Coordinates of C-alpha atoms in Angstrom, one line a residue:
Chain A
M1 CA -44.8 -18.7 -44.0
K2 CA -41.9 -19.3 -46.3
G3 CA -41.4 -22.7 -47.9
I4 CA -43.2 -24.4 -50.7
Y5 CA -44.1 -28.1 -50.6
L6 CA -45.3 -30.4 -53.1
S7 CA -46.5 -34.0 -53.0
K8 CA -45.4 -36.8 -55.3
N9 CA -46.1 -40.5 -54.9
G10 CA -47.6 -40.0 -51.5
R11 CA -44.5 -38.1 -50.3
V12 CA -44.4 -34.5 -49.4
V13 CA -41.3 -32.9 -50.6
V14 CA -39.9 -29.7 -48.9
D15 CA -37.0 -27.7 -50.2
A16 CA -35.4 -26.5 -47.0
K17 CA -32.9 -24.2 -48.7
D18 CA -32.7 -20.8 -46.9
I19 CA -35.6 -21.7 -44.5
Y20 CA -34.8 -20.8 -40.9
Y21 CA -35.0 -23.7 -38.5
R22 CA -38.0 -22.3 -36.6
D23 CA -39.9 -21.8 -39.8
L24 CA -38.9 -25.2 -41.1
N25 CA -40.1 -27.0 -38.0
R26 CA -43.3 -25.1 -37.9
L27 CA -43.8 -26.1 -41.6
L28 CA -43.2 -29.7 -40.8
Q29 CA -45.8 -29.7 -38.0
K30 CA -48.3 -28.0 -40.3
I31 CA -47.7 -30.6 -43.0
F32 CA -48.0 -33.4 -40.5
V33 CA -51.2 -32.2 -39.0
E34 CA -52.9 -31.1 -42.2
R35 CA -51.9 -33.8 -44.7
H36 CA -51.1 -36.9 -42.7
P37 CA -48.3 -37.9 -45.1
K38 CA -46.5 -41.3 -44.9
V39 CA -43.2 -39.7 -45.9
I40 CA -41.9 -36.1 -45.7
E41 CA -38.8 -35.6 -47.8
L42 CA -36.5 -32.7 -46.8
R43 CA -34.1 -31.6 -49.5
N44 CA -31.1 -29.1 -49.2
V45 CA -31.0 -29.3 -45.4
T46 CA -28.1 -27.1 -44.2
G47 CA -27.9 -27.2 -40.5
Q48 CA -31.5 -26.5 -39.4
R49 CA -31.8 -27.7 -35.8
Y50 CA -34.4 -29.7 -33.9
I51 CA -35.9 -31.5 -36.9
G52 CA -38.5 -34.0 -35.8
T53 CA -39.2 -32.2 -32.5
R54 CA -42.8 -31.7 -31.6
I55 CA -44.2 -34.1 -34.1
R56 CA -46.1 -36.8 -32.3
G57 CA -47.0 -39.8 -34.3
E58 CA -45.9 -42.0 -37.1
V59 CA -44.3 -40.4 -40.1
E60 CA -41.0 -41.0 -42.0
I61 CA -38.8 -37.9 -42.4
D62 CA -36.1 -38.4 -45.1
I63 CA -33.3 -35.8 -44.8
F64 CA -31.0 -35.0 -47.6
G65 CA -28.1 -32.7 -46.7
T66 CA -26.8 -32.1 -43.2
P67 CA -29.4 -31.7 -40.5
G68 CA -28.4 -29.4 -37.6
S69 CA -27.7 -30.2 -34.0
D70 CA -30.3 -31.8 -31.7
L71 CA -31.9 -33.7 -34.6
G72 CA -35.0 -35.5 -33.2
A73 CA -34.7 -33.9 -29.8
F74 CA -37.6 -34.9 -27.6
M75 CA -39.0 -36.8 -30.6
D76 CA -42.0 -38.9 -30.0
G77 CA -42.9 -41.3 -32.8
P78 CA -41.4 -40.4 -36.2
T79 CA -38.7 -42.3 -38.1
I80 CA -36.0 -40.0 -39.3
K81 CA -33.6 -41.2 -42.1
V82 CA -30.5 -39.1 -42.6
F83 CA -28.8 -39.6 -46.0
G84 CA -25.6 -38.0 -44.8
N85 CA -24.0 -37.3 -41.4
A86 CA -25.7 -36.1 -38.3
Q87 CA -24.3 -33.3 -36.1
D88 CA -24.1 -33.1 -32.3
G89 CA -26.9 -33.9 -29.9
C90 CA -28.8 -36.2 -32.3
G91 CA -31.7 -38.0 -30.4
N92 CA -31.4 -35.7 -27.3
T93 CA -34.0 -36.8 -24.8
M94 CA -35.8 -38.7 -27.5
N95 CA -38.9 -40.6 -26.3
S96 CA -39.9 -42.9 -29.1
G97 CA -39.4 -43.5 -32.9
R98 CA -36.3 -44.2 -35.0
I99 CA -33.3 -42.3 -36.2
I100 CA -31.3 -44.0 -38.9
V101 CA -28.1 -42.2 -40.0
Y102 CA -26.5 -43.4 -43.3
G103 CA -23.1 -41.9 -42.3
H104 CA -21.6 -40.9 -39.0
A105 CA -23.0 -38.9 -36.0
G106 CA -21.3 -36.3 -33.8
D107 CA -21.0 -35.9 -30.1
I108 CA -23.5 -36.8 -27.3
L109 CA -25.6 -39.0 -29.6
G110 CA -28.7 -40.1 -27.7
M111 CA -28.0 -37.8 -24.7
S112 CA -30.6 -38.5 -22.0
M113 CA -32.5 -40.7 -24.4
R114 CA -35.5 -42.4 -22.8
G115 CA -37.0 -44.5 -25.6
G116 CA -36.8 -45.4 -29.3
K117 CA -33.8 -46.5 -31.3
I118 CA -30.9 -44.9 -33.2
F119 CA -28.9 -46.7 -35.8
V120 CA -25.7 -45.2 -37.2
K121 CA -24.0 -46.8 -40.1
T122 CA -20.4 -45.8 -39.3
D123 CA -19.0 -44.0 -36.2
I124 CA -20.0 -41.7 -33.5
G125 CA -18.2 -38.9 -31.6
Y126 CA -17.6 -38.3 -27.9
R127 CA -20.0 -39.1 -25.1
G128 CA -22.5 -41.3 -27.0
A129 CA -25.5 -42.3 -24.8
I130 CA -24.5 -39.9 -22.1
H131 CA -27.0 -40.3 -19.3
M132 CA -29.3 -42.5 -21.3
K133 CA -32.0 -44.0 -19.1
E134 CA -34.8 -46.6 -19.1
Y135 CA -38.0 -47.2 -17.2
K136 CA -40.0 -50.5 -17.3
E137 CA -40.7 -51.4 -20.9
K138 CA -39.2 -48.2 -22.3
I139 CA -35.6 -49.2 -23.1
P140 CA -33.8 -47.0 -25.6
V141 CA -31.3 -48.6 -28.0
I142 CA -28.3 -47.3 -30.0
V143 CA -26.5 -49.4 -32.6
V144 CA -23.3 -48.1 -34.1
G145 CA -21.8 -49.9 -37.1
G146 CA -18.2 -48.7 -36.5
T147 CA -16.7 -47.4 -33.4
S148 CA -17.0 -44.5 -30.9
Q149 CA -14.8 -41.8 -29.5
D150 CA -14.1 -41.4 -25.8
F151 CA -16.6 -41.4 -22.9
L152 CA -19.1 -43.7 -24.5
G153 CA -22.0 -44.3 -22.0
E154 CA -20.8 -41.6 -19.6
Y155 CA -23.2 -41.5 -16.6
M156 CA -25.4 -44.0 -18.4
A157 CA -28.4 -44.9 -16.3
G158 CA -30.2 -47.3 -18.6
G159 CA -30.8 -48.6 -22.1
V160 CA -28.7 -50.6 -24.6
V161 CA -25.6 -49.5 -26.6
I162 CA -24.2 -51.8 -29.3
L163 CA -20.9 -51.1 -30.9
L164 CA -20.2 -53.3 -33.9
G165 CA -16.7 -52.5 -35.1
L166 CA -17.5 -53.4 -38.7
N167 CA -14.8 -53.4 -41.4
N168 CA -12.2 -54.4 -38.8
K169 CA -12.4 -51.1 -37.0
S170 CA -10.5 -51.2 -33.7
H171 CA -12.0 -49.5 -30.7
R172 CA -9.7 -46.8 -29.4
A173 CA -12.2 -45.0 -27.1
T174 CA -11.1 -44.4 -23.5
F175 CA -13.2 -43.7 -20.4
I176 CA -15.9 -46.0 -21.7
G177 CA -18.8 -46.2 -19.2
T178 CA -17.3 -43.6 -16.8
G179 CA -20.0 -43.0 -14.1
M180 CA -22.2 -45.6 -15.6
H181 CA -24.9 -46.9 -13.2
G182 CA -27.5 -48.6 -15.3
G183 CA -28.0 -50.2 -18.7
R184 CA -25.7 -52.3 -20.9
I185 CA -23.0 -51.7 -23.5
F186 CA -22.1 -54.5 -25.9
I187 CA -18.9 -54.2 -27.9
R188 CA -18.0 -56.5 -30.8
G189 CA -14.2 -56.8 -30.7
R190 CA -11.6 -56.0 -28.1
V191 CA -11.0 -53.3 -25.5
E192 CA -8.2 -53.1 -23.0
D193 CA -8.8 -52.6 -19.3
Y194 CA -7.4 -49.1 -19.4
Q195 CA -10.1 -48.0 -21.9
L196 CA -12.8 -48.7 -19.4
G197 CA -14.2 -46.3 -16.7
K198 CA -13.8 -47.3 -13.1
E199 CA -17.5 -48.0 -12.7
V200 CA -17.9 -50.8 -15.2
G201 CA -17.5 -54.5 -15.1
L202 CA -16.8 -56.8 -18.0
E203 CA -18.5 -60.1 -18.8
E204 CA -19.8 -62.4 -21.5
P205 CA -23.3 -61.6 -22.8
N206 CA -25.9 -64.1 -21.4
E207 CA -28.9 -65.7 -23.0
E208 CA -31.2 -62.7 -22.6
D209 CA -28.4 -60.4 -23.9
R210 CA -28.1 -62.5 -27.0
K211 CA -31.7 -62.0 -27.8
V212 CA -31.3 -58.2 -27.5
L213 CA -28.3 -58.4 -29.7
E214 CA -30.0 -60.5 -32.3
E215 CA -33.1 -58.4 -32.5
N216 CA -31.3 -55.1 -32.8
I217 CA -28.5 -56.2 -35.1
T218 CA -31.1 -57.7 -37.4
E219 CA -32.8 -54.4 -37.6
F220 CA -29.5 -52.6 -38.2
C221 CA -28.8 -54.9 -41.1
T222 CA -32.2 -54.2 -42.7
Y223 CA -31.2 -50.6 -43.0
F224 CA -27.5 -50.9 -44.1
G225 CA -27.5 -54.2 -46.0
Y226 CA -25.3 -56.4 -43.8
E227 CA -25.7 -60.0 -43.0
P228 CA -26.9 -60.4 -39.4
S229 CA -25.6 -64.0 -38.9
E230 CA -22.0 -62.8 -39.8
I231 CA -22.1 -60.0 -37.4
L232 CA -23.7 -62.0 -34.6
K233 CA -20.8 -64.4 -34.6
G234 CA -19.1 -61.7 -32.5
P235 CA -17.1 -62.0 -30.4
F236 CA -19.1 -59.7 -28.1
I237 CA -18.3 -58.4 -24.6
K238 CA -20.7 -56.8 -22.3
L239 CA -20.0 -53.9 -20.0
Y240 CA -22.3 -53.5 -17.0
P241 CA -22.4 -51.0 -14.1
K242 CA -20.7 -52.3 -10.9
Y243 CA -22.6 -49.9 -8.7
L244 CA -26.1 -48.4 -8.6
R245 CA -24.8 -45.1 -7.2
P246 CA -21.1 -44.8 -8.0
Y247 CA -20.7 -41.4 -6.5
G248 CA -23.2 -41.9 -3.6
R249 CA -20.5 -41.6 -1.0
L250 CA -18.6 -38.7 -2.8
Y251 CA -20.8 -35.8 -1.9
A252 CA -22.8 -37.2 1.1
Y253 CA -21.4 -37.0 4.6
Chain B
M1 CA -29.3 -2.6 -22.8
K2 CA -32.8 -2.9 -24.2
D3 CA -31.5 -2.9 -27.7
L4 CA -29.0 -5.5 -26.8
E5 CA -31.8 -7.7 -25.5
R6 CA -33.8 -7.2 -28.7
I7 CA -30.8 -8.3 -30.8
S8 CA -29.6 -11.2 -28.8
N9 CA -32.9 -12.6 -27.8
P10 CA -35.4 -11.8 -30.5
F11 CA -37.8 -14.7 -29.6
N12 CA -37.9 -13.8 -25.9
D13 CA -36.6 -17.2 -24.9
D14 CA -36.0 -18.0 -21.2
K15 CA -32.5 -18.8 -21.9
V16 CA -30.5 -18.1 -25.1
I17 CA -28.6 -21.2 -26.0
A18 CA -25.5 -20.3 -28.0
S19 CA -21.8 -20.9 -28.3
C20 CA -19.2 -19.5 -30.6
S21 CA -18.9 -20.6 -34.2
I22 CA -15.6 -21.0 -35.9
F23 CA -14.8 -21.7 -39.6
G24 CA -11.7 -22.0 -41.7
A25 CA -11.0 -22.7 -45.4
M26 CA -7.6 -23.0 -47.1
S27 CA -6.4 -24.0 -50.5
L28 CA -3.2 -26.1 -50.1
E29 CA -2.2 -24.9 -53.6
G30 CA -2.4 -21.3 -52.7
R31 CA -5.3 -20.7 -55.0
K32 CA -7.1 -17.5 -53.9
F33 CA -10.8 -17.2 -53.4
S34 CA -13.2 -14.5 -52.3
G35 CA -14.7 -14.1 -48.8
K36 CA -18.2 -14.5 -50.1
D37 CA -18.5 -18.2 -49.3
I38 CA -16.8 -17.8 -46.0
I39 CA -19.3 -15.2 -45.0
R40 CA -22.1 -17.6 -46.1
A41 CA -20.6 -20.4 -44.1
I42 CA -20.2 -18.5 -40.9
A43 CA -23.6 -16.9 -41.3
N44 CA -25.1 -20.4 -41.5
M45 CA -24.0 -20.9 -37.8
R46 CA -25.6 -17.6 -36.8
D47 CA -27.5 -19.3 -33.9
R48 CA -24.3 -20.2 -32.2
G49 CA -23.4 -16.5 -31.7
N50 CA -25.4 -13.5 -30.4
G51 CA -24.2 -10.6 -32.4
Q52 CA -21.6 -9.5 -29.9
G53 CA -18.6 -10.2 -32.1
G54 CA -17.6 -11.4 -35.5
G55 CA -14.4 -11.4 -37.4
F56 CA -12.2 -12.8 -40.1
A57 CA -8.5 -13.4 -40.8
V58 CA -7.4 -13.6 -44.4
Y59 CA -4.0 -14.4 -45.9
G60 CA -2.7 -13.4 -49.3
I61 CA -4.6 -10.1 -49.7
Y62 CA -1.7 -7.6 -50.0
P63 CA 0.6 -9.0 -52.6
E64 CA 1.7 -5.5 -53.6
Y65 CA 3.1 -5.0 -50.1
E66 CA 4.1 -8.6 -49.5
D67 CA 7.4 -7.7 -47.7
L68 CA 6.0 -5.1 -45.5
Y69 CA 4.2 -5.5 -42.1
A70 CA 0.5 -4.6 -42.5
L71 CA -0.6 -3.0 -39.3
Q72 CA -4.4 -2.9 -39.0
I73 CA -5.2 -0.6 -36.1
M74 CA -8.5 0.4 -34.5
F75 CA -8.9 3.8 -32.9
Q76 CA -11.6 4.7 -30.5
S77 CA -10.7 8.4 -30.7
R78 CA -9.1 10.9 -33.1
A79 CA -6.3 11.5 -30.5
A80 CA -5.5 7.8 -30.5
K81 CA -4.9 8.0 -34.2
D82 CA -2.7 11.1 -33.9
D83 CA -0.6 9.5 -31.1
T84 CA -0.3 6.2 -32.9
E85 CA 0.8 7.8 -36.2
S86 CA 3.5 9.9 -34.5
F87 CA 4.7 6.7 -32.8
L88 CA 4.7 4.8 -36.0
K89 CA 6.6 7.5 -37.8
E90 CA 9.3 7.4 -35.2
Y91 CA 9.8 3.7 -35.4
F92 CA 8.8 2.7 -38.9
S93 CA 9.0 3.9 -42.5
I94 CA 5.4 4.0 -43.7
A95 CA 5.1 3.0 -47.4
H96 CA 1.4 3.5 -47.5
S97 CA -1.5 4.1 -45.2
E98 CA -5.2 4.4 -45.6
E99 CA -8.5 3.9 -43.8
I100 CA -9.7 0.4 -44.4
P101 CA -12.5 0.7 -46.9
H102 CA -15.9 0.0 -45.6
R103 CA -19.6 0.2 -46.5
E104 CA -22.3 2.0 -44.6
P105 CA -22.8 -0.1 -41.5
K106 CA -25.7 -2.5 -41.6
N107 CA -26.9 -3.9 -38.2
I108 CA -23.8 -2.7 -36.5
S109 CA -23.5 0.5 -34.5
N110 CA -20.7 3.0 -33.7
P111 CA -17.9 1.4 -35.7
P112 CA -14.5 2.8 -34.6
L113 CA -12.0 4.1 -37.0
V114 CA -9.9 1.3 -38.5
W115 CA -6.7 2.1 -40.5
R116 CA -4.0 0.1 -42.1
Y117 CA -0.3 1.0 -42.4
F118 CA 2.2 -0.9 -44.6
V119 CA 5.5 -0.4 -42.7
E120 CA 9.1 -1.4 -42.5
P121 CA 11.0 -1.2 -39.2
K122 CA 13.3 1.7 -38.8
R123 CA 16.4 0.1 -37.4
M124 CA 18.7 2.7 -36.0
E125 CA 20.3 1.8 -32.8
Q126 CA 18.5 -1.4 -32.4
R127 CA 19.9 -4.2 -30.4
D128 CA 20.1 -7.6 -32.0
L129 CA 16.4 -8.0 -32.2
S130 CA 14.8 -9.6 -35.2
D131 CA 12.3 -7.6 -37.3
D132 CA 9.5 -9.8 -36.0
D133 CA 10.5 -9.2 -32.4
Y134 CA 10.8 -5.5 -33.1
V135 CA 7.3 -5.4 -34.4
V136 CA 5.9 -7.4 -31.4
E137 CA 7.5 -5.0 -29.1
K138 CA 6.0 -2.0 -30.8
V139 CA 2.6 -3.6 -31.0
M140 CA 2.7 -4.2 -27.3
I141 CA 3.6 -0.5 -26.7
I142 CA 0.6 0.6 -28.8
N143 CA -1.8 -1.7 -27.1
T144 CA -0.6 -0.9 -23.6
R145 CA 0.5 2.7 -23.7
I146 CA -1.5 4.5 -26.3
E147 CA -5.0 5.0 -25.1
D148 CA -7.9 3.9 -27.3
A149 CA -5.6 2.3 -30.0
F150 CA -5.5 -1.5 -30.5
V151 CA -3.7 -3.4 -33.2
F152 CA -6.0 -5.9 -34.9
S153 CA -3.1 -7.6 -36.9
S154 CA 0.5 -7.0 -37.7
G155 CA 1.6 -9.6 -40.2
K156 CA 2.7 -9.5 -43.7
D157 CA 0.3 -10.1 -46.6
M158 CA -2.6 -10.8 -44.3
G159 CA -5.2 -8.9 -42.2
V160 CA -7.7 -9.2 -39.4
F161 CA -11.1 -7.6 -39.8
K162 CA -13.4 -7.8 -36.8
G163 CA -15.9 -6.0 -34.7
V164 CA -19.1 -6.1 -32.7
G165 CA -22.0 -7.6 -34.7
Y166 CA -22.8 -10.8 -36.5
P167 CA -20.0 -12.0 -38.6
E168 CA -21.9 -11.6 -41.9
D169 CA -22.6 -7.9 -41.0
I170 CA -18.9 -7.4 -40.2
G171 CA -17.9 -9.0 -43.4
Y172 CA -20.4 -6.8 -45.3
Y173 CA -19.1 -3.7 -43.5
F174 CA -15.4 -4.4 -44.4
C175 CA -16.3 -5.4 -48.0
L176 CA -14.7 -8.8 -47.5
D177 CA -16.5 -10.3 -50.5
E178 CA -14.2 -8.1 -52.5
Y179 CA -11.0 -9.6 -51.1
E180 CA -9.3 -12.7 -52.3
G181 CA -7.1 -14.9 -50.2
Y182 CA -5.9 -18.5 -50.1
L183 CA -6.7 -19.0 -46.4
W184 CA -9.6 -17.6 -44.4
T185 CA -10.7 -18.1 -40.9
A186 CA -13.9 -16.7 -39.4
H187 CA -15.6 -16.4 -36.0
G188 CA -19.1 -15.7 -34.6
R189 CA -19.0 -14.7 -31.0
F190 CA -21.1 -15.5 -27.9
P191 CA -19.2 -13.7 -25.2
T192 CA -19.3 -15.6 -21.9
N193 CA -17.1 -13.8 -19.4
T194 CA -16.3 -10.4 -20.9
Q195 CA -18.2 -7.7 -22.7
G196 CA -18.5 -7.5 -26.4
W197 CA -16.3 -4.8 -27.8
W198 CA -14.4 -4.3 -31.1
G199 CA -11.0 -5.3 -29.8
G200 CA -12.5 -8.3 -28.0
A201 CA -13.8 -9.9 -31.2
H202 CA -11.9 -12.8 -32.7
P203 CA -9.5 -13.4 -34.5
F204 CA -6.8 -12.5 -32.0
S205 CA -3.5 -11.9 -33.7
I206 CA 0.2 -11.0 -33.3
L207 CA 2.4 -10.7 -36.4
D208 CA 0.8 -13.1 -38.9
W209 CA -0.5 -15.5 -36.3
T210 CA -4.2 -15.5 -35.8
V211 CA -6.5 -17.6 -33.7
V212 CA -10.3 -18.1 -33.5
H213 CA -11.7 -19.9 -30.6
N214 CA -14.8 -21.5 -29.3
G215 CA -14.8 -22.3 -25.6
E216 CA -13.4 -20.9 -22.4
I217 CA -9.8 -20.9 -21.3
S218 CA -10.0 -21.3 -17.5
S219 CA -6.2 -21.2 -17.3
Y220 CA -6.2 -17.6 -18.7
G221 CA -4.6 -16.3 -15.5
I222 CA -1.6 -18.6 -15.4
N223 CA -1.1 -18.4 -19.1
K224 CA -1.2 -14.6 -19.1
R225 CA 1.4 -14.4 -16.3
F226 CA 3.7 -16.8 -18.0
L227 CA 3.5 -14.9 -21.3
E228 CA 4.2 -11.6 -19.5
M229 CA 7.7 -13.0 -18.6
Y230 CA 8.4 -13.1 -22.3
G231 CA 7.1 -9.6 -23.1
Y232 CA 3.5 -10.4 -24.2
Y233 CA 0.8 -8.3 -22.5
C234 CA -2.8 -9.1 -22.7
T235 CA -5.0 -6.0 -23.2
M236 CA -8.1 -7.3 -25.0
H237 CA -10.0 -8.7 -22.0
T238 CA -10.6 -12.0 -23.7
D239 CA -9.1 -15.4 -22.9
T240 CA -8.3 -16.2 -26.5
E241 CA -5.6 -13.5 -26.6
V242 CA -3.3 -15.8 -24.7
V243 CA -3.4 -18.4 -27.4
A244 CA -2.2 -16.0 -30.1
Y245 CA 0.8 -15.0 -28.0
A246 CA 1.5 -18.5 -26.8
I247 CA 1.6 -19.7 -30.4
D248 CA 4.0 -16.9 -31.4
L249 CA 6.3 -17.8 -28.5
L250 CA 6.2 -21.5 -29.0
M251 CA 6.2 -21.7 -32.8
R252 CA 8.2 -18.7 -33.9
K253 CA 10.5 -18.0 -31.0
H254 CA 11.0 -21.5 -29.6
R255 CA 10.7 -23.1 -33.1
L256 CA 8.5 -26.0 -32.0
P257 CA 6.5 -27.8 -34.6
I258 CA 2.7 -27.8 -34.3
E259 CA 2.6 -31.5 -33.4
I260 CA 4.5 -30.6 -30.2
V261 CA 2.7 -27.4 -29.5
A262 CA -0.6 -29.3 -29.7
K263 CA 0.7 -31.5 -26.9
I264 CA 1.5 -28.5 -24.8
F265 CA -1.9 -26.9 -25.2
A266 CA -3.8 -30.1 -25.0
A267 CA -1.3 -32.3 -23.0
P268 CA -2.0 -36.0 -22.8
L269 CA -3.4 -37.0 -19.4
W270 CA -0.8 -38.3 -16.9
E271 CA -2.3 -41.8 -17.0
E272 CA -1.9 -41.7 -20.8
I273 CA 1.7 -40.7 -20.4
E274 CA 2.3 -43.5 -18.0
R275 CA 1.3 -46.0 -20.7
M276 CA 3.7 -44.6 -23.3
P277 CA 7.0 -46.2 -24.3
E278 CA 10.0 -44.8 -22.4
K279 CA 11.1 -42.3 -25.0
E280 CA 7.7 -40.8 -25.5
R281 CA 7.0 -40.8 -21.8
R282 CA 10.1 -38.7 -21.2
L283 CA 9.2 -36.3 -24.0
Y284 CA 5.7 -35.7 -22.8
T285 CA 6.8 -35.5 -19.1
T286 CA 9.4 -32.9 -20.1
L287 CA 6.8 -30.9 -22.1
R288 CA 4.4 -30.8 -19.1
E289 CA 7.2 -29.8 -16.8
V290 CA 8.7 -27.0 -19.0
Y291 CA 5.5 -25.6 -20.5
G292 CA 3.0 -26.6 -17.9
S293 CA 2.0 -22.9 -17.6
L294 CA 0.9 -22.9 -21.2
L295 CA -1.5 -25.9 -20.8
L296 CA -4.9 -24.6 -21.9
N297 CA -7.4 -25.8 -19.4
G298 CA -11.2 -25.8 -20.0
P299 CA -13.2 -26.4 -23.1
F300 CA -11.7 -25.2 -26.4
T301 CA -11.6 -25.7 -30.1
I302 CA -9.3 -23.3 -32.0
I303 CA -8.3 -22.6 -35.5
I304 CA -4.8 -21.2 -35.7
A305 CA -3.4 -19.7 -38.9
H306 CA -0.3 -18.0 -40.1
R307 CA 1.2 -17.5 -43.6
G308 CA 0.9 -20.8 -45.4
E309 CA -0.6 -22.9 -42.6
M310 CA -4.0 -23.6 -41.0
I311 CA -4.4 -25.7 -37.9
G312 CA -7.4 -27.0 -36.1
L313 CA -7.2 -28.3 -32.5
G314 CA -9.6 -29.2 -29.8
D315 CA -9.2 -29.9 -26.1
R316 CA -8.3 -33.4 -24.9
V317 CA -11.8 -34.4 -23.9
R318 CA -13.5 -32.5 -26.7
L319 CA -15.9 -30.2 -24.9
R320 CA -16.3 -28.1 -28.1
P321 CA -17.0 -29.4 -31.6
L322 CA -14.8 -29.5 -34.7
T323 CA -15.4 -31.1 -38.1
A324 CA -13.0 -31.3 -40.9
G325 CA -13.6 -31.7 -44.6
V326 CA -11.5 -32.0 -47.7
K327 CA -12.2 -31.6 -51.4
D328 CA -9.4 -31.4 -54.0
D329 CA -6.9 -28.8 -52.8
M330 CA -9.3 -27.4 -50.1
L331 CA -9.3 -28.0 -46.4
Y332 CA -12.3 -26.9 -44.4
L333 CA -12.6 -26.7 -40.6
S334 CA -15.9 -25.8 -38.9
S335 CA -17.9 -26.0 -35.7
E336 CA -20.6 -27.7 -37.7
E337 CA -20.5 -29.9 -40.8
A338 CA -23.5 -28.2 -42.3
A339 CA -21.6 -24.9 -42.8
I340 CA -19.0 -26.7 -44.9
R341 CA -21.5 -28.6 -46.9
L342 CA -23.3 -25.3 -47.6
I343 CA -20.4 -24.0 -49.7
C344 CA -19.0 -27.4 -50.7
P345 CA -21.7 -30.0 -50.9
D346 CA -19.6 -32.7 -52.6
L347 CA -16.8 -33.1 -50.0
E348 CA -14.5 -36.1 -50.6
K349 CA -14.6 -36.8 -46.9
A350 CA -15.7 -35.2 -43.7
W351 CA -14.6 -36.4 -40.3
I352 CA -14.5 -35.5 -36.6
P353 CA -10.9 -35.2 -35.3
K354 CA -10.0 -36.7 -32.0
G355 CA -9.5 -34.1 -29.2
G356 CA -5.9 -33.0 -28.8
E357 CA -4.9 -34.1 -32.3
P358 CA -4.1 -31.3 -34.7
I359 CA -5.4 -31.1 -38.3
V360 CA -2.8 -29.3 -40.4
G361 CA -3.2 -27.8 -43.8
R362 CA 0.2 -26.7 -45.2
L363 CA 0.7 -24.6 -48.3
G364 CA 2.3 -26.8 -51.0
A365 CA 1.6 -30.1 -49.2
S366 CA -0.1 -32.7 -51.2
E367 CA -2.6 -33.6 -48.5
V368 CA -3.9 -32.6 -45.1
I369 CA -1.9 -33.9 -42.1
H370 CA -3.8 -35.7 -39.5
K371 CA -3.9 -38.9 -37.5
K372 CA -5.4 -41.5 -39.8
Y373 CA -7.8 -43.1 -37.3
E374 CA -10.3 -40.3 -36.8
I375 CA -13.9 -41.1 -36.4
G376 CA -16.2 -40.9 -39.4
I377 CA -13.9 -41.8 -42.3
A378 CA -16.1 -43.9 -44.4

C-alpha cells in the first residue's frame, strides 16, 4: 500500500499527497489498529473523502489541507480537527466523536447526524443539520461561530444547533427550520419572521436550554479562544418545532 | 457495455455516487498560464465524474488570429469534413485550417476528427446582419444540416476542447499543457439523462460564450422552445446547451448585464420579490414576465465565460456546490475547494457564494465582483 508514515512525539504523521482516498482511509485504519496512536496527523490533504469513517474508538486526527466531502461520515469515536475549511457533507450520519473546524464548512453539515458534536469557527453553507436526529441520551450538537446560509435545520428531527453570530455577523439565512419536527435551534442575534420556516415557533430559551448553551459554548470557546461569559450574554432566541408531523396530512388520505 | 462498466465502476460498488465537477481560473490582469494546473485541478475531482465526458475552454490562445473566428469542428465521418469545408468555403474566407494537434489517445477510444478553421465572414449580399449573427446562423446550419459535423466553438482567440473520457485524458490528448491562456474553464462529466458522446461533453459554446455545468436543467424543454424562436437550435442532446444560447441571446443580443441575467436564470422567489422596495419589485416582476421561459429550473451550478470575463452562478437554493477563491490577480471557481488549494495552497480567501448571486471576474478589474456578505469570509 502506498503512503509512508512516521511517528514523532507520540504522533503518527502521514503525508497524504497523491494518495487516493480509498488507500488513505485504509492506511488510517491500519495505523489505528496496529499502533494505537493518540494523534494521527495528516498533511497535504487535498480533497480525500470520508476521512474518519470506519475508525471506531478514541483517536485525534489532525488534518492540514482541505479534506474532501463527507468528512467523518458514520464516524464513531474519533476527534477530527481541521486546520482549514471543510467541504460538503461533513459529519454525515456521524454517531459519536468530535469534528472541530478552524475555518468554515460547506453544505449539509451534520446531515442525518445522530450523535457527537461538531464545532465550526466561522460559517456554514446551506442545509446545516438537515434531518439531524436524536434518541434518548444520544443528542448530537452543532455549534457555529458565525452564521449559516439558507435552510438551516431543514427536516430536523432532533439534536441541538447553536448559531453564535460572532463578530457582529447578521443572520441572513431564510427557510430556517423548514419541515423541522424535532430538536432545538438557538440563535444569538436577530432573525425576522420571514426568515423562518412555517413549521417552527420562536421563544426564549428556558432554564434547561441555558444549561445546554453554557456547556456547549464553553466547549466551543476552549477550541477557538473566545470568552464564554461574553458570548453567553446573548441575546439568544430558540426555535422549536410546532408539530411532530408537519406533513402528516399532506400525503395521507 | 462491459468495458463501460469496468471504467465507470472499477470497485464494483452497488451504486456509483458521482456528480459533475466544474473548475475555472482567470487572471484579471490577462496574464497567461498553461493548462497544466487546470488539468491537475479538475483531475483532483475525478470521483465526481465517470469518464463519460471531459472538456476545457481556454481564452487567449490564438493571438496570431485574434480578429478571426476560430471554428473548432468535430467530424464523425470523412464526408462530414468534405461537406463542411465546401460550406465554409462558400460563406467564409479561410485564412488557415489544420487538424487540432493531438497525442496518441490514452484511456480514450475512437476519437473523432477535430479541425480548426480561422475564418472571416464573406459578406456578399448579406442583409444587415452583424458578423456575430452571421456566424451564429452558419454554426446552426452546420449543426443541424450537415450530418456528423458539430461545432465545438466559434469565437475569436479562444477554443473548446472536449470529448468522451476523463478530463485529464482529454487534456492530455489535445496537448492542453502546451497552450497558454488567461482564462480556463474545465469540466468532468457524469451524464445523467443522455448518453456520453463527444459533442455532448462540456463546455457548450456559441461564438466565444462557453458554459460548464453541474446539475440538471429540468426546464430544458421550455428553454429550448423559447430559444428556437430566436434562431438557436439545440442539437447536442444535453441540457447545458440551452445555457450557452440563452447567454448569447441575453448578453450579446439583448445587451443585459450579468447581474440581470443571473436574476433571469436564478430568479428570486415570488415571496422574496414581494418583500422588495417598489422599484426593485417592478424590475424583478418584469424580468420574470418577459424572460420567464429562460428561468433555469432544477439544480445547477455553472461557470460562464467569454472573452475577458468569467462568471460563476448557482441555483437559488444551491442544490449544487460552488466555491470561490482569490489570490493576487487570480480568481478560481470550483465544485470543491480542495481542487483550488491543490494548485494554489495560499489563497487570500475562499468563500461559498450564495445561490443566485453571480461571482464575476472581469479583465482589467482590480477585484472580483461579488456580494460582500457571502459565507465563509474570515
